mmCIF file of C-alpha atoms in Angstrom:
data_model
loop_
_atom_site.group_PDB
_atom_site.id
_atom_site.type_symbol
_atom_site.label_atom_id
_atom_site.label_comp_id
_atom_site.label_asym_id
_atom_site.label_seq_id
_atom_site.Cartn_x
_atom_site.Cartn_y
_atom_site.Cartn_z
ATOM 1 C CA UNK A 1 2.517 -8.329 -21.183
ATOM 2 C CA UNK A 2 1.108 -11.246 -19.165
ATOM 3 C CA UNK A 3 -2.504 -11.974 -19.168
ATOM 4 C CA UNK A 4 -4.696 -10.562 -16.331
ATOM 5 C CA UNK A 5 -4.465 -13.141 -13.427
ATOM 6 C CA UNK A 6 -7.625 -14.455 -11.592
ATOM 7 C CA UNK A 7 -8.556 -13.117 -8.146
ATOM 8 C CA UNK A 8 -8.481 -16.474 -6.419
ATOM 9 C CA UNK A 9 -5.781 -19.250 -6.469
ATOM 10 C CA UNK A 10 -2.812 -17.124 -5.898
ATOM 11 C CA UNK A 11 0.193 -18.940 -4.424
ATOM 12 C CA UNK A 12 -0.040 -19.341 -0.673
ATOM 13 C CA UNK A 13 3.029 -17.517 0.413
ATOM 14 C CA UNK A 14 3.594 -17.210 4.127
ATOM 15 C CA UNK A 15 6.553 -15.101 5.473
ATOM 16 C CA UNK A 16 8.537 -17.213 7.878
ATOM 17 C CA UNK A 17 9.097 -14.346 10.139
ATOM 18 C CA UNK A 18 5.409 -13.878 10.703
ATOM 19 C CA UNK A 19 4.864 -17.510 11.544
ATOM 20 C CA UNK A 20 1.515 -17.902 9.665
ATOM 21 C CA UNK A 21 -0.109 -20.650 7.862
ATOM 22 C CA UNK A 22 -2.604 -19.826 5.127
ATOM 23 C CA UNK A 23 -6.015 -18.989 6.454
ATOM 24 C CA UNK A 24 -9.202 -20.333 4.774
ATOM 25 C CA UNK A 25 -10.161 -18.123 1.943
ATOM 26 C CA UNK A 26 -13.744 -17.465 3.273
ATOM 27 C CA UNK A 27 -12.874 -16.974 6.798
ATOM 28 C CA UNK A 28 -13.202 -13.162 7.024
ATOM 29 C CA UNK A 29 -16.653 -11.649 7.166
ATOM 30 C CA UNK A 30 -17.667 -8.598 5.121
ATOM 31 C CA UNK A 31 -17.611 -5.385 7.078
ATOM 32 C CA UNK A 32 -15.101 -6.430 9.661
ATOM 33 C CA UNK A 33 -13.274 -3.681 11.529
ATOM 34 C CA UNK A 34 -9.863 -4.281 13.044
ATOM 35 C CA UNK A 35 -8.382 -1.801 15.366
ATOM 36 C CA UNK A 36 -6.104 -1.418 18.411
ATOM 37 C CA UNK A 37 -7.380 -0.976 21.900
ATOM 38 C CA UNK A 38 -7.867 2.838 21.464
ATOM 39 C CA UNK A 39 -11.622 3.418 21.181
ATOM 40 C CA UNK A 40 -13.121 3.870 17.730
ATOM 41 C CA UNK A 41 -16.782 3.659 16.667
ATOM 42 C CA UNK A 42 -17.617 0.615 14.618
ATOM 43 C CA UNK A 43 -19.799 0.543 11.585
ATOM 44 C CA UNK A 44 -23.274 -0.832 12.176
ATOM 45 C CA UNK A 45 -23.135 -4.546 12.118
ATOM 46 C CA UNK A 46 -19.357 -4.672 11.880
ATOM 47 C CA UNK A 47 -17.442 -7.291 13.905
ATOM 48 C CA UNK A 48 -14.673 -5.745 16.072
ATOM 49 C CA UNK A 49 -11.246 -7.508 16.229
ATOM 50 C CA UNK A 50 -8.194 -5.957 17.940
ATOM 51 C CA UNK A 51 -4.849 -5.256 16.288
ATOM 52 C CA UNK A 52 -2.181 -5.090 19.072
ATOM 53 C CA UNK A 53 -0.272 -1.853 19.182
ATOM 54 C CA UNK A 54 -0.362 0.842 16.444
ATOM 55 C CA UNK A 55 0.474 -1.520 13.587
ATOM 56 C CA UNK A 56 3.428 0.676 12.696
ATOM 57 C CA UNK A 57 5.758 -1.465 14.835
ATOM 58 C CA UNK A 58 5.574 -5.239 14.534
ATOM 59 C CA UNK A 59 3.761 -6.845 17.510
ATOM 60 C CA UNK A 60 5.746 -8.958 19.708
ATOM 61 C CA UNK A 61 4.690 -12.022 21.903
ATOM 62 C CA UNK A 62 2.373 -12.315 23.837
ATOM 63 C CA UNK A 63 0.407 -10.030 21.496
ATOM 64 C CA UNK A 64 1.237 -12.154 18.361
ATOM 65 C CA UNK A 65 -2.160 -13.706 18.321
ATOM 66 C CA UNK A 66 -4.010 -10.609 17.503
ATOM 67 C CA UNK A 67 -1.552 -9.657 14.823
ATOM 68 C CA UNK A 68 -1.724 -13.090 13.257
ATOM 69 C CA UNK A 69 -5.615 -13.018 13.126
ATOM 70 C CA UNK A 70 -5.595 -9.543 11.520
ATOM 71 C CA UNK A 71 -3.080 -10.753 8.702
ATOM 72 C CA UNK A 72 -5.193 -13.866 8.123
ATOM 73 C CA UNK A 73 -8.373 -11.836 7.842
ATOM 74 C CA UNK A 74 -6.856 -9.285 5.451
ATOM 75 C CA UNK A 75 -5.129 -11.934 3.295
ATOM 76 C CA UNK A 76 -8.316 -13.894 2.953
ATOM 77 C CA UNK A 77 -10.257 -10.946 1.634
ATOM 78 C CA UNK A 78 -7.496 -9.820 -0.616
ATOM 79 C CA UNK A 79 -7.293 -13.320 -2.136
ATOM 80 C CA UNK A 80 -11.128 -13.217 -2.640
ATOM 81 C CA UNK A 81 -10.821 -10.120 -4.813
ATOM 82 C CA UNK A 82 -11.968 -7.583 -2.150
ATOM 83 C CA UNK A 83 -10.882 -4.060 -1.219
ATOM 84 C CA UNK A 84 -9.423 -3.552 2.209
ATOM 85 C CA UNK A 85 -8.545 -0.317 4.066
ATOM 86 C CA UNK A 86 -5.060 -0.295 5.645
ATOM 87 C CA UNK A 87 -2.838 2.091 7.517
ATOM 88 C CA UNK A 88 0.478 3.163 5.960
ATOM 89 C CA UNK A 89 3.443 5.340 7.025
ATOM 90 C CA UNK A 90 1.672 8.353 5.443
ATOM 91 C CA UNK A 91 -2.177 8.040 5.067
ATOM 92 C CA UNK A 92 -4.706 5.334 5.325
ATOM 93 C CA UNK A 93 -5.030 3.568 2.055
ATOM 94 C CA UNK A 94 -7.273 1.210 0.013
ATOM 95 C CA UNK A 95 -5.504 -1.876 -1.095
ATOM 96 C CA UNK A 96 -6.471 -4.801 -3.398
ATOM 97 C CA UNK A 97 -4.742 -7.412 -5.306
ATOM 98 C CA UNK A 98 -2.880 -5.847 -8.290
ATOM 99 C CA UNK A 99 -3.498 -9.120 -10.172
ATOM 100 C CA UNK A 100 -7.312 -9.058 -9.852
ATOM 101 C CA UNK A 101 -8.803 -6.874 -12.560
ATOM 102 C CA UNK A 102 -12.261 -6.893 -10.977
ATOM 103 C CA UNK A 103 -10.816 -5.591 -7.702
ATOM 104 C CA UNK A 104 -8.970 -2.739 -9.633
ATOM 105 C CA UNK A 105 -12.184 -1.741 -11.119
ATOM 106 C CA UNK A 106 -13.918 -1.745 -7.710
ATOM 107 C CA UNK A 107 -11.219 0.685 -6.317
ATOM 108 C CA UNK A 108 -11.884 3.144 -9.121
ATOM 109 C CA UNK A 109 -15.713 2.890 -8.633
ATOM 110 C CA UNK A 110 -15.872 3.311 -4.892
ATOM 111 C CA UNK A 111 -13.424 6.300 -4.897
ATOM 112 C CA UNK A 112 -15.064 7.865 -7.988
ATOM 113 C CA UNK A 113 -11.498 8.051 -9.447
ATOM 114 C CA UNK A 114 -10.731 8.776 -13.057
ATOM 115 C CA UNK A 115 -9.596 5.719 -14.879
ATOM 116 C CA UNK A 116 -6.755 7.888 -16.320
ATOM 117 C CA UNK A 117 -5.131 8.179 -12.894
ATOM 118 C CA UNK A 118 -2.766 5.376 -12.021
ATOM 119 C CA UNK A 119 -2.802 3.248 -8.898
ATOM 120 C CA UNK A 120 0.502 2.584 -7.144
ATOM 121 C CA UNK A 121 1.921 -0.910 -6.485
ATOM 122 C CA UNK A 122 2.753 -1.846 -2.851
ATOM 123 C CA UNK A 123 5.461 -4.345 -2.381
ATOM 124 C CA UNK A 124 6.976 -5.919 0.836
ATOM 125 C CA UNK A 125 10.689 -5.824 0.027
ATOM 126 C CA UNK A 126 13.228 -4.007 -2.050
ATOM 127 C CA UNK A 127 14.134 -7.269 -3.804
ATOM 128 C CA UNK A 128 10.637 -7.493 -5.166
ATOM 129 C CA UNK A 129 11.069 -4.223 -7.134
ATOM 130 C CA UNK A 130 13.356 -6.067 -9.620
ATOM 131 C CA UNK A 131 10.645 -8.541 -10.436
ATOM 132 C CA UNK A 132 7.886 -5.930 -11.285
ATOM 133 C CA UNK A 133 10.158 -3.141 -12.736
ATOM 134 C CA UNK A 134 13.028 -2.566 -14.962
ATOM 135 C CA UNK A 135 15.441 -0.817 -12.576
ATOM 136 C CA UNK A 136 18.055 1.628 -13.889
ATOM 137 C CA UNK A 137 19.187 3.118 -10.616
ATOM 138 C CA UNK A 138 21.740 1.778 -8.033
ATOM 139 C CA UNK A 139 20.474 -0.672 -5.576
ATOM 140 C CA UNK A 140 21.715 1.519 -2.798
ATOM 141 C CA UNK A 141 19.391 4.316 -4.054
ATOM 142 C CA UNK A 142 16.368 2.027 -3.514
ATOM 143 C CA UNK A 143 17.568 0.861 -0.057
ATOM 144 C CA UNK A 144 18.081 4.629 0.943
ATOM 145 C CA UNK A 145 14.487 5.553 0.080
ATOM 146 C CA UNK A 146 12.650 2.309 0.669
ATOM 147 C CA UNK A 147 10.943 1.387 2.986
ATOM 148 C CA UNK A 148 9.783 5.014 3.402
ATOM 149 C CA UNK A 149 7.271 7.705 2.629
ATOM 150 C CA UNK A 150 8.135 7.865 -1.172
ATOM 151 C CA UNK A 151 6.691 6.453 -4.385
ATOM 152 C CA UNK A 152 9.254 5.575 -7.004
ATOM 153 C CA UNK A 153 8.187 5.699 -10.552
ATOM 154 C CA UNK A 154 9.935 3.157 -12.730
ATOM 155 C CA UNK A 155 9.469 1.319 -15.924
ATOM 156 C CA UNK A 156 7.061 -1.584 -15.384
ATOM 157 C CA UNK A 157 7.886 -5.191 -16.233
ATOM 158 C CA UNK A 158 5.677 -7.839 -17.978
ATOM 159 C CA UNK A 159 4.989 -9.418 -14.474
ATOM 160 C CA UNK A 160 2.369 -6.899 -13.642
ATOM 161 C CA UNK A 161 -1.259 -7.252 -14.654
ATOM 162 C CA UNK A 162 -1.901 -5.741 -17.977
ATOM 163 C CA UNK A 163 -5.167 -4.130 -16.695
ATOM 164 C CA UNK A 164 -3.267 -2.250 -13.999
ATOM 165 C CA UNK A 165 -2.653 1.297 -15.363
ATOM 166 C CA UNK A 166 -2.835 0.006 -19.052
ATOM 167 C CA UNK A 167 -2.256 3.601 -20.360
ATOM 168 C CA UNK A 168 1.424 3.919 -19.130
ATOM 169 C CA UNK A 169 4.572 1.833 -19.379
ATOM 170 C CA UNK A 170 5.449 3.188 -15.896
ATOM 171 C CA UNK A 171 4.340 2.178 -12.360
ATOM 172 C CA UNK A 172 4.732 3.884 -8.920
ATOM 173 C CA UNK A 173 6.269 1.558 -6.290
ATOM 174 C CA UNK A 174 5.571 1.859 -2.627
ATOM 175 C CA UNK A 175 7.230 -0.029 0.319
ATOM 176 C CA UNK A 176 5.671 1.868 3.322
ATOM 177 C CA UNK A 177 7.753 2.068 6.445
ATOM 178 C CA UNK A 178 4.891 0.265 8.379
ATOM 179 C CA UNK A 179 5.277 -3.109 9.877
ATOM 180 C CA UNK A 180 1.732 -4.457 9.407
ATOM 181 C CA UNK A 181 1.377 -3.513 5.636
ATOM 182 C CA UNK A 182 5.016 -4.995 5.075
ATOM 183 C CA UNK A 183 3.818 -8.296 6.659
ATOM 184 C CA UNK A 184 0.547 -8.191 4.815
ATOM 185 C CA UNK A 185 2.158 -7.919 1.391
ATOM 186 C CA UNK A 186 4.682 -10.735 2.134
ATOM 187 C CA UNK A 187 2.051 -13.062 3.435
ATOM 188 C CA UNK A 188 -0.398 -12.269 0.671
ATOM 189 C CA UNK A 189 2.364 -13.381 -1.757
ATOM 190 C CA UNK A 190 1.897 -10.702 -4.533
ATOM 191 C CA UNK A 191 1.685 -7.136 -5.308
ATOM 192 C CA UNK A 192 -1.014 -4.906 -4.014
ATOM 193 C CA UNK A 193 -2.559 -1.993 -5.686
ATOM 194 C CA UNK A 194 -2.692 0.990 -3.348
ATOM 195 C CA UNK A 195 -4.362 4.390 -3.248
ATOM 196 C CA UNK A 196 -5.577 6.768 -0.585
ATOM 197 C CA UNK A 197 -8.669 5.903 1.438
ATOM 198 C CA UNK A 198 -10.929 8.783 0.487
ATOM 199 C CA UNK A 199 -13.249 9.963 -2.336
ATOM 200 C CA UNK A 200 -11.380 11.474 -5.206
ATOM 201 C CA UNK A 201 -10.833 15.271 -4.767
ATOM 202 C CA UNK A 202 -11.646 15.021 -1.016
ATOM 203 C CA UNK A 203 -9.075 15.191 1.945
ATOM 204 C CA UNK A 204 -6.873 12.206 2.666
ATOM 205 C CA UNK A 205 -7.542 10.244 5.883
ATOM 206 C CA UNK A 206 -5.308 10.087 9.025
ATOM 207 C CA UNK A 207 -7.731 7.960 10.972
ATOM 208 C CA UNK A 208 -10.474 5.565 10.043
ATOM 209 C CA UNK A 209 -13.288 7.694 11.077
ATOM 210 C CA UNK A 210 -12.437 10.240 8.386
ATOM 211 C CA UNK A 211 -13.478 7.753 5.610
ATOM 212 C CA UNK A 212 -16.484 6.225 7.403
ATOM 213 C CA UNK A 213 -18.630 6.850 4.235
ATOM 214 C CA UNK A 214 -16.595 4.254 2.439
ATOM 215 C CA UNK A 215 -16.849 1.537 4.952
ATOM 216 C CA UNK A 216 -20.034 -0.025 3.595
ATOM 217 C CA UNK A 217 -18.163 -0.584 0.305
ATOM 218 C CA UNK A 218 -15.146 -2.144 1.916
ATOM 219 C CA UNK A 219 -14.678 -5.836 3.087
ATOM 220 C CA UNK A 220 -12.273 -4.898 5.818
ATOM 221 C CA UNK A 221 -11.066 -1.900 7.612
ATOM 222 C CA UNK A 222 -7.731 -2.201 9.585
ATOM 223 C CA UNK A 223 -7.399 0.482 12.278
ATOM 224 C CA UNK A 224 -3.951 1.234 13.179
ATOM 225 C CA UNK A 225 -4.888 4.334 15.124
ATOM 226 C CA UNK A 226 -4.095 7.924 14.083
ATOM 227 C CA UNK A 227 -1.214 8.397 11.634
ATOM 228 C CA UNK A 228 1.299 11.107 12.721
ATOM 229 C CA UNK A 229 -0.191 13.432 15.166
ATOM 230 C CA UNK A 230 -3.739 12.950 13.456
ATOM 231 C CA UNK A 231 -4.017 16.729 12.812
ATOM 232 C CA UNK A 232 -1.086 18.419 11.104
ATOM 233 C CA UNK A 233 -1.601 19.219 7.417
ATOM 234 C CA UNK A 234 1.899 17.889 6.704
ATOM 235 C CA UNK A 235 0.725 14.328 7.416
ATOM 236 C CA UNK A 236 -1.963 14.697 4.704
ATOM 237 C CA UNK A 237 0.428 15.355 1.859
ATOM 238 C CA UNK A 238 1.006 11.649 1.179
ATOM 239 C CA UNK A 239 4.239 10.201 -0.154
ATOM 240 C CA UNK A 240 6.753 12.031 -2.218
ATOM 241 C CA UNK A 241 6.377 10.818 -5.784
ATOM 242 C CA UNK A 242 9.613 10.651 -7.749
ATOM 243 C CA UNK A 243 10.134 9.645 -11.503
ATOM 244 C CA UNK A 244 13.222 7.585 -11.832
ATOM 245 C CA UNK A 245 12.567 6.127 -15.202
ATOM 246 C CA UNK A 246 15.064 8.358 -17.047
ATOM 247 C CA UNK A 247 18.727 7.323 -16.260
ATOM 248 C CA UNK A 248 20.671 9.939 -14.495
ATOM 249 C CA UNK A 249 17.794 12.267 -13.805
ATOM 250 C CA UNK A 250 14.788 12.468 -11.432
ATOM 251 C CA UNK A 251 11.465 14.437 -11.545
ATOM 252 C CA UNK A 252 9.189 15.305 -8.579
ATOM 253 C CA UNK A 253 5.654 14.454 -9.590
ATOM 254 C CA UNK A 254 4.297 15.224 -6.163
ATOM 255 C CA UNK A 255 6.148 16.966 -3.346
ATOM 256 C CA UNK A 256 4.583 15.008 -0.617
ATOM 257 C CA UNK A 257 5.800 14.750 2.941
ATOM 258 C CA UNK A 258 9.446 13.836 2.284
ATOM 259 C CA UNK A 259 10.548 16.282 -0.466
ATOM 260 C CA UNK A 260 13.634 17.702 1.143
ATOM 261 C CA UNK A 261 15.199 14.483 2.377
ATOM 262 C CA UNK A 262 14.385 12.713 -0.956
ATOM 263 C CA UNK A 263 15.978 15.316 -3.203
ATOM 264 C CA UNK A 264 18.985 15.546 -0.925
ATOM 265 C CA UNK A 265 19.685 11.845 -1.350
ATOM 266 C CA UNK A 266 18.992 11.871 -5.057
ATOM 267 C CA UNK A 267 21.256 14.927 -5.756
ATOM 268 C CA UNK A 268 23.930 14.848 -3.150
ATOM 269 C CA UNK A 269 24.587 11.086 -2.739
ATOM 270 C CA UNK A 270 23.811 9.922 -6.246
ATOM 271 C CA UNK A 271 24.402 12.964 -8.406
ATOM 272 C CA UNK A 272 21.025 12.727 -10.192
ATOM 273 C CA UNK A 273 19.886 15.845 -12.112
ATOM 274 C CA UNK A 274 16.348 17.291 -11.787
ATOM 275 C CA UNK A 275 14.590 16.666 -15.151
ATOM 276 C CA UNK A 276 12.507 19.920 -14.933
#
């Protein structure tokens, strides 16, 4: 295992398609709320910025300036070891640098989450899965399921921080089908730890108002508007979690919101057998 990496000083990776240069590490203020034009109450004292569109679809010119500003603010906070709330394709999530051990601890504390429960790792591209995992499934399978509302559990590689889920040799990989968080991971330049934005044992969040109690403990809240229809219980199920660590087999660890389509791909297209 590689040693735990520091929270600051990560490589300044800027995705060419986003057209960003690295923002100053201290440029984002604590308690900042980013949201699209749809009205949403801000936390007391929070500075309000606007993220164009819903965030699920990449903003186009002439709205690029707001998109870029949101990315710079989020990257600056993540590189400083902070915890940021972000929209995904399934739920609102809490994200931090997977390489920052202090930030990982902060996520567990603010959620009241058991240290025995793992955090998922969010990546920006399918190609990155091969760096952080030992992959024993066809590349086509990864591309059929990612990006998408699934978490793929694979054997972790030595590239991941040893303090991330130290109790298991496996790791859950997420690449949400959501343009903003994909851009965020690629501009940040490393893996993010990701979990749902709610207190443990409480309902998951489909809009930022539903986890307002956590705002004072977060450095940044990015509001991408309601996820799904904002009401249907189906949207609160989260991603479908699939164990692919055993060659030729798959195990459903959480049914989630994409169970039928996921199992169909695994069984009918790739001939994998259910492990239980």
